[in-house]
Short mmCIF file of N, CA and C in Angstrom, two decimals:
data_model
loop_
_atom_site.label_atom_id
_atom_site.label_comp_id
_atom_site.label_asym_id
_atom_site.label_seq_id
_atom_site.Cartn_x
_atom_site.Cartn_y
_atom_site.Cartn_z
N UNK A 1 87.46 -84.00 29.69
CA UNK A 1 86.05 -83.66 29.52
C UNK A 1 85.37 -84.76 28.51
N UNK A 2 86.10 -85.11 27.52
CA UNK A 2 85.44 -85.96 26.42
C UNK A 2 85.94 -87.32 26.58
N UNK A 3 86.61 -87.68 27.70
CA UNK A 3 87.26 -89.01 27.92
C UNK A 3 86.01 -90.03 28.25
N UNK A 4 85.88 -90.97 27.41
CA UNK A 4 84.80 -91.93 27.67
C UNK A 4 84.82 -92.68 28.93
N UNK A 5 86.07 -92.98 29.43
CA UNK A 5 86.27 -93.68 30.76
C UNK A 5 85.85 -92.79 31.87
N UNK A 6 86.12 -91.44 31.80
CA UNK A 6 85.57 -90.64 32.96
C UNK A 6 84.14 -90.59 33.01
N UNK A 7 83.49 -90.45 31.80
CA UNK A 7 81.93 -90.46 31.86
C UNK A 7 81.35 -91.80 32.32
N UNK A 8 82.11 -92.88 31.77
CA UNK A 8 81.51 -94.18 32.21
C UNK A 8 81.60 -94.31 33.66
N UNK A 9 82.80 -93.90 34.39
CA UNK A 9 82.89 -93.92 35.71
C UNK A 9 81.84 -93.08 36.51
N UNK A 10 81.68 -91.93 35.91
CA UNK A 10 80.63 -90.84 36.50
C UNK A 10 79.29 -91.53 36.55
N UNK A 11 78.85 -92.19 35.29
CA UNK A 11 77.56 -92.78 35.30
C UNK A 11 77.41 -94.03 36.23
N UNK A 12 78.48 -94.77 36.47
CA UNK A 12 78.42 -95.87 37.35
C UNK A 12 78.24 -95.42 38.77
N UNK A 13 78.98 -94.45 39.06
CA UNK A 13 78.95 -93.92 40.50
C UNK A 13 77.74 -93.06 40.88
N UNK A 14 77.08 -92.42 39.90
CA UNK A 14 76.07 -91.55 40.10
C UNK A 14 74.79 -91.90 39.47
N UNK A 15 74.59 -93.23 39.12
CA UNK A 15 73.42 -93.49 38.29
C UNK A 15 72.02 -93.22 39.01
N UNK A 16 72.05 -93.28 40.33
CA UNK A 16 70.88 -93.05 41.05
C UNK A 16 70.48 -91.47 40.84
N UNK A 17 71.41 -90.65 40.95
CA UNK A 17 71.07 -89.24 40.86
C UNK A 17 70.67 -88.93 39.39
N UNK A 18 71.39 -89.53 38.44
CA UNK A 18 70.94 -89.40 37.01
C UNK A 18 69.46 -89.82 36.73
N UNK A 19 69.15 -90.92 37.38
CA UNK A 19 67.77 -91.51 37.21
C UNK A 19 66.75 -90.57 37.81
N UNK A 20 67.04 -90.14 38.92
CA UNK A 20 66.16 -89.18 39.66
C UNK A 20 66.08 -87.94 38.86
N UNK A 21 67.18 -87.37 38.28
CA UNK A 21 67.05 -86.24 37.50
C UNK A 21 66.13 -86.42 36.18
N UNK A 22 66.42 -87.52 35.56
CA UNK A 22 65.57 -87.85 34.40
C UNK A 22 64.12 -87.99 34.71
N UNK A 23 63.77 -88.66 35.80
CA UNK A 23 62.36 -88.82 36.25
C UNK A 23 61.72 -87.53 36.49
N UNK A 24 62.67 -86.58 37.22
CA UNK A 24 62.01 -85.19 37.52
C UNK A 24 61.88 -84.51 36.24
N UNK A 25 62.72 -84.70 35.29
CA UNK A 25 62.62 -83.85 34.07
C UNK A 25 61.40 -84.40 33.26
N UNK A 26 61.16 -85.63 33.10
CA UNK A 26 60.05 -86.08 32.40
C UNK A 26 58.69 -85.67 33.11
N UNK A 27 58.65 -85.69 34.44
CA UNK A 27 57.55 -85.26 35.30
C UNK A 27 57.25 -83.77 35.02
N UNK A 28 58.26 -83.05 35.09
CA UNK A 28 58.15 -81.52 34.86
C UNK A 28 57.68 -81.33 33.44
N UNK A 29 58.21 -81.97 32.39
CA UNK A 29 57.74 -81.67 31.00
C UNK A 29 56.34 -82.23 30.80
N UNK A 30 55.89 -83.30 31.40
CA UNK A 30 54.60 -83.79 31.23
C UNK A 30 53.53 -83.06 31.99
N UNK A 31 53.90 -82.46 33.27
CA UNK A 31 52.97 -81.88 34.13
C UNK A 31 52.83 -80.38 33.90
N UNK A 32 53.87 -79.60 33.78
CA UNK A 32 53.97 -78.23 33.71
C UNK A 32 53.96 -77.85 32.27
N UNK A 33 53.02 -77.08 31.88
CA UNK A 33 52.91 -76.66 30.53
C UNK A 33 53.19 -75.15 30.26
N UNK A 34 54.00 -74.49 30.95
CA UNK A 34 54.28 -73.06 30.78
C UNK A 34 55.78 -72.94 30.68
N UNK A 35 56.15 -71.63 30.68
CA UNK A 35 57.64 -71.14 30.55
C UNK A 35 58.22 -71.69 31.83
N UNK A 36 57.56 -71.77 32.92
CA UNK A 36 58.18 -72.33 34.12
C UNK A 36 58.77 -73.60 34.01
N UNK A 37 58.09 -74.50 33.07
CA UNK A 37 58.57 -75.81 32.90
C UNK A 37 60.02 -75.62 32.34
N UNK A 38 60.25 -74.85 31.33
CA UNK A 38 61.61 -74.82 30.80
C UNK A 38 62.66 -74.24 31.83
N UNK A 39 62.20 -73.30 32.68
CA UNK A 39 63.03 -72.78 33.68
C UNK A 39 63.48 -73.93 34.53
N UNK A 40 62.45 -74.75 35.15
CA UNK A 40 62.78 -75.91 35.89
C UNK A 40 63.73 -76.89 35.21
N UNK A 41 63.47 -77.18 33.88
CA UNK A 41 64.30 -78.15 33.22
C UNK A 41 65.75 -77.47 33.16
N UNK A 42 65.89 -76.23 32.92
CA UNK A 42 67.32 -75.68 32.87
C UNK A 42 67.92 -75.84 34.13
N UNK A 43 67.15 -75.51 35.18
CA UNK A 43 67.74 -75.55 36.55
C UNK A 43 68.21 -77.05 36.95
N UNK A 44 67.32 -78.03 36.56
CA UNK A 44 67.72 -79.42 36.82
C UNK A 44 68.99 -79.83 35.97
N UNK A 45 69.04 -79.47 34.71
CA UNK A 45 70.10 -79.77 33.87
C UNK A 45 71.40 -79.12 34.34
N UNK A 46 71.26 -77.88 34.79
CA UNK A 46 72.51 -77.16 35.30
C UNK A 46 72.97 -77.74 36.57
N UNK A 47 71.98 -78.11 37.45
CA UNK A 47 72.40 -78.82 38.78
C UNK A 47 73.16 -80.17 38.51
N UNK A 48 72.69 -80.89 37.48
CA UNK A 48 73.31 -82.16 37.13
C UNK A 48 74.59 -81.95 36.45
N UNK A 49 74.71 -80.80 35.76
CA UNK A 49 75.99 -80.44 35.12
C UNK A 49 76.99 -80.02 36.06
N UNK A 50 76.58 -79.09 37.04
CA UNK A 50 77.42 -78.73 38.11
C UNK A 50 77.88 -79.94 39.01
N UNK A 51 76.93 -80.82 39.30
CA UNK A 51 77.14 -82.06 40.15
C UNK A 51 78.27 -82.94 39.45
N UNK A 52 78.26 -82.88 38.03
CA UNK A 52 79.26 -83.75 37.48
C UNK A 52 80.59 -83.29 37.61
N UNK A 53 80.89 -82.18 38.20
CA UNK A 53 82.16 -81.64 38.33
C UNK A 53 82.68 -80.76 37.24
N UNK A 54 81.90 -80.43 36.19
CA UNK A 54 82.43 -79.63 35.10
C UNK A 54 82.12 -78.32 35.54
N UNK A 55 83.09 -77.36 35.54
CA UNK A 55 82.83 -75.98 35.95
C UNK A 55 82.77 -75.00 34.81
N UNK A 56 82.20 -73.95 34.94
CA UNK A 56 82.22 -72.85 34.02
C UNK A 56 83.60 -72.44 33.56
N UNK A 57 84.45 -72.62 34.48
CA UNK A 57 85.86 -72.24 34.25
C UNK A 57 86.53 -73.20 33.16
N UNK A 58 86.17 -74.47 33.34
CA UNK A 58 86.71 -75.44 32.44
C UNK A 58 86.15 -75.29 31.04
N UNK A 59 84.81 -74.87 31.00
CA UNK A 59 84.26 -74.71 29.84
C UNK A 59 84.86 -73.43 29.04
N UNK A 60 85.08 -72.28 29.85
CA UNK A 60 85.66 -71.14 29.42
C UNK A 60 87.01 -71.43 28.85
N UNK A 61 87.85 -72.25 29.62
CA UNK A 61 89.10 -72.52 29.18
C UNK A 61 89.23 -73.32 27.86
N UNK A 62 88.27 -74.33 27.73
CA UNK A 62 88.14 -75.00 26.49
C UNK A 62 87.83 -74.11 25.26
N UNK A 63 86.96 -73.22 25.59
CA UNK A 63 86.55 -72.21 24.50
C UNK A 63 87.68 -71.28 24.15
N UNK A 64 88.38 -70.77 25.09
CA UNK A 64 89.65 -70.04 24.97
C UNK A 64 90.76 -70.74 24.16
N UNK A 65 90.83 -72.07 24.54
CA UNK A 65 91.97 -72.76 23.81
C UNK A 65 91.74 -72.88 22.27
N UNK A 66 90.23 -73.10 22.03
CA UNK A 66 89.85 -73.26 20.62
C UNK A 66 90.18 -71.90 19.80
N UNK A 67 89.71 -70.78 20.61
CA UNK A 67 89.81 -69.48 20.03
C UNK A 67 91.39 -69.12 19.75
N UNK A 68 92.21 -69.45 20.80
CA UNK A 68 93.71 -69.11 20.56
C UNK A 68 94.28 -69.90 19.54
N UNK A 69 93.88 -71.16 19.33
CA UNK A 69 94.32 -72.05 18.29
C UNK A 69 94.00 -71.45 16.97
N UNK A 70 92.57 -71.08 16.79
CA UNK A 70 92.17 -70.45 15.58
C UNK A 70 92.95 -69.20 15.18
N UNK A 71 93.11 -68.27 16.12
CA UNK A 71 93.80 -67.00 15.88
C UNK A 71 95.27 -67.34 15.51
N UNK A 72 95.91 -68.20 16.19
CA UNK A 72 97.28 -68.63 15.93
C UNK A 72 97.41 -69.26 14.56
N UNK A 73 96.45 -69.97 14.10
CA UNK A 73 96.43 -70.52 12.70
C UNK A 73 96.22 -69.41 11.75
N UNK A 74 95.40 -68.53 11.90
CA UNK A 74 95.13 -67.34 11.03
C UNK A 74 96.47 -66.51 10.92
N UNK A 75 97.12 -66.30 12.04
CA UNK A 75 98.30 -65.44 11.99
C UNK A 75 99.48 -66.15 11.17
N UNK A 76 99.53 -67.42 11.37
CA UNK A 76 100.68 -68.14 10.60
C UNK A 76 100.32 -68.09 9.21
N UNK A 77 98.97 -68.39 8.72
CA UNK A 77 98.65 -68.34 7.42
C UNK A 77 98.82 -66.95 6.87
N UNK A 78 98.49 -65.89 7.52
CA UNK A 78 98.61 -64.53 7.03
C UNK A 78 100.13 -64.23 6.82
N UNK A 79 101.00 -64.75 7.63
CA UNK A 79 102.43 -64.61 7.41
C UNK A 79 102.84 -65.31 6.19
N UNK A 80 102.36 -66.45 5.82
CA UNK A 80 102.75 -67.08 4.67
C UNK A 80 102.12 -66.32 3.39
N UNK A 81 101.05 -65.84 3.51
CA UNK A 81 100.42 -65.10 2.46
C UNK A 81 101.27 -63.82 2.18
N UNK A 82 101.71 -63.23 3.28
CA UNK A 82 102.57 -61.96 3.17
C UNK A 82 103.72 -62.22 2.35
N UNK A 83 104.31 -63.28 2.52
CA UNK A 83 105.53 -63.63 1.83
C UNK A 83 105.20 -63.94 0.29
N UNK A 84 104.10 -64.68 0.07
CA UNK A 84 103.76 -64.95 -1.30
C UNK A 84 103.18 -63.84 -2.09
N UNK A 85 102.42 -62.83 -1.37
CA UNK A 85 101.88 -61.78 -2.18
C UNK A 85 102.70 -60.48 -1.95
N UNK A 86 103.93 -60.53 -1.42
CA UNK A 86 104.63 -59.24 -1.33
C UNK A 86 105.04 -58.68 -2.59
N UNK A 87 105.21 -59.38 -3.66
CA UNK A 87 105.63 -58.95 -4.94
C UNK A 87 104.33 -58.12 -5.58
N UNK A 88 103.09 -58.51 -5.28
CA UNK A 88 101.95 -57.95 -5.90
C UNK A 88 101.37 -56.89 -4.80
N UNK A 89 101.93 -56.49 -3.81
CA UNK A 89 101.51 -55.53 -2.91
C UNK A 89 101.47 -54.12 -3.46
N UNK A 90 100.33 -53.50 -3.15
CA UNK A 90 100.25 -52.06 -3.49
C UNK A 90 100.46 -51.25 -2.29
N UNK A 91 101.44 -50.24 -2.29
CA UNK A 91 101.82 -49.41 -1.20
C UNK A 91 101.18 -48.05 -1.42
N UNK A 92 100.33 -47.70 -0.43
CA UNK A 92 99.85 -46.20 -0.56
C UNK A 92 100.24 -45.50 0.80
N UNK A 93 100.78 -44.42 0.44
CA UNK A 93 101.29 -43.55 1.49
C UNK A 93 100.46 -42.39 1.79
N UNK A 94 100.04 -42.13 3.12
CA UNK A 94 99.30 -41.00 3.39
C UNK A 94 100.29 -39.90 3.68
N UNK A 95 99.81 -38.68 3.57
CA UNK A 95 100.69 -37.46 3.67
C UNK A 95 101.31 -37.34 5.08
N UNK A 96 100.76 -38.00 6.04
CA UNK A 96 101.07 -37.78 7.55
C UNK A 96 102.02 -38.86 8.02
N UNK A 97 102.64 -39.68 7.10
CA UNK A 97 103.56 -40.77 7.45
C UNK A 97 102.89 -42.11 7.66
N UNK A 98 101.63 -42.16 7.59
CA UNK A 98 100.97 -43.45 7.64
C UNK A 98 101.00 -44.13 6.21
N UNK A 99 100.74 -45.50 6.25
CA UNK A 99 100.77 -46.17 5.01
C UNK A 99 99.68 -47.24 5.14
N UNK A 100 99.34 -47.71 3.92
CA UNK A 100 98.50 -48.88 3.71
C UNK A 100 99.02 -49.75 2.69
N UNK A 101 99.14 -51.00 2.96
CA UNK A 101 99.61 -51.91 1.99
C UNK A 101 98.38 -52.87 1.68
N UNK A 102 98.10 -53.07 0.54
CA UNK A 102 96.99 -54.10 0.13
C UNK A 102 97.43 -55.11 -0.85
N UNK A 103 96.90 -56.35 -0.68
CA UNK A 103 97.11 -57.38 -1.60
C UNK A 103 95.69 -58.05 -1.75
N UNK A 104 95.51 -59.06 -2.60
CA UNK A 104 94.23 -59.62 -2.73
C UNK A 104 93.71 -60.20 -1.41
N UNK A 105 94.48 -60.62 -0.39
CA UNK A 105 94.03 -61.23 0.79
C UNK A 105 94.48 -60.44 2.11
N UNK A 106 95.30 -59.47 1.92
CA UNK A 106 95.81 -58.78 3.08
C UNK A 106 95.74 -57.28 2.99
N UNK A 107 95.44 -56.59 4.20
CA UNK A 107 95.65 -55.17 4.28
C UNK A 107 96.42 -54.91 5.52
N UNK A 108 97.47 -54.09 5.45
CA UNK A 108 98.39 -53.79 6.53
C UNK A 108 98.50 -52.34 6.54
N UNK A 109 98.12 -51.75 7.77
CA UNK A 109 98.09 -50.26 8.05
C UNK A 109 99.16 -50.03 9.09
N UNK A 110 99.95 -49.02 8.93
CA UNK A 110 100.85 -48.55 9.97
C UNK A 110 101.30 -47.16 9.80
N UNK A 111 102.22 -46.70 10.60
CA UNK A 111 102.84 -45.43 10.44
C UNK A 111 104.31 -45.59 10.59
N UNK A 112 105.07 -44.67 9.84
CA UNK A 112 106.49 -44.61 9.79
C UNK A 112 107.02 -44.42 11.31
N UNK A 113 107.98 -45.22 11.65
CA UNK A 113 108.57 -44.95 13.06
C UNK A 113 107.90 -45.80 14.20
N UNK A 114 106.69 -46.33 13.85
CA UNK A 114 106.03 -47.26 14.90
C UNK A 114 106.55 -48.56 14.80
N UNK A 115 106.33 -49.29 15.89
CA UNK A 115 106.87 -50.78 15.91
C UNK A 115 105.69 -51.68 15.67
N UNK A 116 104.52 -51.25 15.56
CA UNK A 116 103.32 -52.14 15.21
C UNK A 116 102.58 -51.69 13.97
N UNK A 117 101.94 -52.72 13.39
CA UNK A 117 101.13 -52.45 12.28
C UNK A 117 99.82 -53.25 12.54
N UNK A 118 98.66 -52.70 11.86
CA UNK A 118 97.39 -53.48 11.94
C UNK A 118 97.26 -54.41 10.72
N UNK A 119 96.88 -55.56 11.02
CA UNK A 119 96.87 -56.66 10.02
C UNK A 119 95.39 -57.04 9.84
N UNK A 120 94.87 -57.07 8.56
CA UNK A 120 93.55 -57.39 8.30
C UNK A 120 93.72 -58.64 7.15
N UNK A 121 93.31 -59.82 7.56
CA UNK A 121 93.50 -60.95 6.74
C UNK A 121 92.17 -61.37 6.12
N UNK A 122 91.92 -61.33 4.81
CA UNK A 122 90.68 -61.65 4.30
C UNK A 122 89.46 -61.08 4.89
N UNK A 123 89.63 -59.90 5.24
CA UNK A 123 88.40 -59.06 5.90
C UNK A 123 88.32 -59.33 7.33
N UNK A 124 89.21 -60.04 8.01
CA UNK A 124 89.19 -60.32 9.36
C UNK A 124 90.46 -59.68 10.13
N UNK A 125 90.16 -58.71 11.10
CA UNK A 125 91.26 -57.91 11.73
C UNK A 125 92.00 -58.97 12.53
N UNK A 126 93.24 -59.05 12.49
CA UNK A 126 94.06 -59.89 13.37
C UNK A 126 94.76 -58.98 14.41
N UNK A 127 94.37 -57.76 14.48
CA UNK A 127 94.90 -56.90 15.55
C UNK A 127 96.20 -56.28 15.19
N UNK A 128 96.88 -55.75 16.13
CA UNK A 128 98.09 -55.11 15.86
C UNK A 128 99.14 -55.95 16.11
N UNK A 129 100.13 -56.06 15.14
CA UNK A 129 101.33 -57.07 15.25
C UNK A 129 102.52 -56.14 15.40
N UNK A 130 103.41 -56.67 16.18
CA UNK A 130 104.81 -56.14 16.22
C UNK A 130 105.43 -56.44 14.86
N UNK A 131 106.32 -55.44 14.48
CA UNK A 131 106.96 -55.68 13.18
C UNK A 131 108.10 -56.66 13.30
N UNK A 132 107.94 -57.74 12.64
CA UNK A 132 108.94 -58.80 12.69
C UNK A 132 109.65 -58.85 11.37
N UNK A 133 110.59 -59.89 11.25
CA UNK A 133 111.32 -60.03 9.92
C UNK A 133 110.35 -60.08 8.79
N UNK A 134 109.26 -60.94 9.04
CA UNK A 134 108.33 -61.09 7.92
C UNK A 134 107.55 -59.97 7.46
N UNK A 135 107.05 -59.16 8.52
CA UNK A 135 106.28 -57.92 8.20
C UNK A 135 107.28 -56.88 7.59
N UNK A 136 108.42 -56.76 8.14
CA UNK A 136 109.42 -55.82 7.67
C UNK A 136 109.67 -56.13 6.19
N UNK A 137 109.99 -57.39 5.81
CA UNK A 137 110.20 -57.74 4.51
C UNK A 137 109.01 -57.44 3.52
N UNK A 138 107.83 -57.76 3.94
CA UNK A 138 106.64 -57.43 3.34
C UNK A 138 106.57 -55.90 3.01
N UNK A 139 106.74 -55.15 4.02
CA UNK A 139 106.65 -53.68 3.88
C UNK A 139 107.71 -53.09 2.85
N UNK A 140 109.02 -53.68 3.20
CA UNK A 140 110.01 -53.17 2.20
C UNK A 140 109.81 -53.61 0.79
N UNK A 141 109.35 -54.80 0.52
CA UNK A 141 109.01 -55.30 -0.91
C UNK A 141 107.87 -54.38 -1.40
N UNK A 142 106.81 -54.07 -0.66
CA UNK A 142 105.76 -53.21 -1.15
C UNK A 142 106.26 -51.94 -1.58
N UNK A 143 107.15 -51.30 -0.70
CA UNK A 143 107.72 -49.97 -0.93
C UNK A 143 108.48 -49.93 -2.29
N UNK A 144 109.39 -51.05 -2.36
CA UNK A 144 110.18 -51.27 -3.49
C UNK A 144 109.36 -51.35 -4.83
N UNK A 145 108.19 -51.93 -4.72
CA UNK A 145 107.44 -52.17 -5.96
C UNK A 145 106.92 -50.82 -6.45
N UNK A 146 106.85 -49.82 -5.62
CA UNK A 146 106.39 -48.46 -5.97
C UNK A 146 104.93 -48.41 -6.52
N UNK A 147 104.20 -49.47 -6.01
CA UNK A 147 102.78 -49.49 -6.60
C UNK A 147 101.95 -48.67 -5.72
N UNK A 148 102.07 -47.41 -5.59
CA UNK A 148 101.28 -46.68 -4.76
C UNK A 148 101.29 -45.20 -5.01
#
């Protein structure tokens, strides 16, 4: 989508359509002075965009890739912080078997016997995680500290 060769080839092959679209845009902007003007502009731009071959699925896929990469980065950073801050973790047990572990950057909530815990990293919920070796070590270290 961002390859300059692809765009260059597209412009060479479709320069007439692009010129017509630009002329229409300028004509609409100069002649029509209402909200309809912007509706027509959006329709022309959308038509040009669709004509270029870029689909909404491709845009959605690109957004999803960025979001997945960001969440993945946050998860790995949270795991590193778990290991670093385990010795300072404060363990608080609820009377019903639930627990909350807090550090300056993390909050982990779970219940005894469950295989998942909720992880909040710097105020952002990272969802429910399966208990891995890292999270188990973090929980055990917090319990051992007896800070709760």
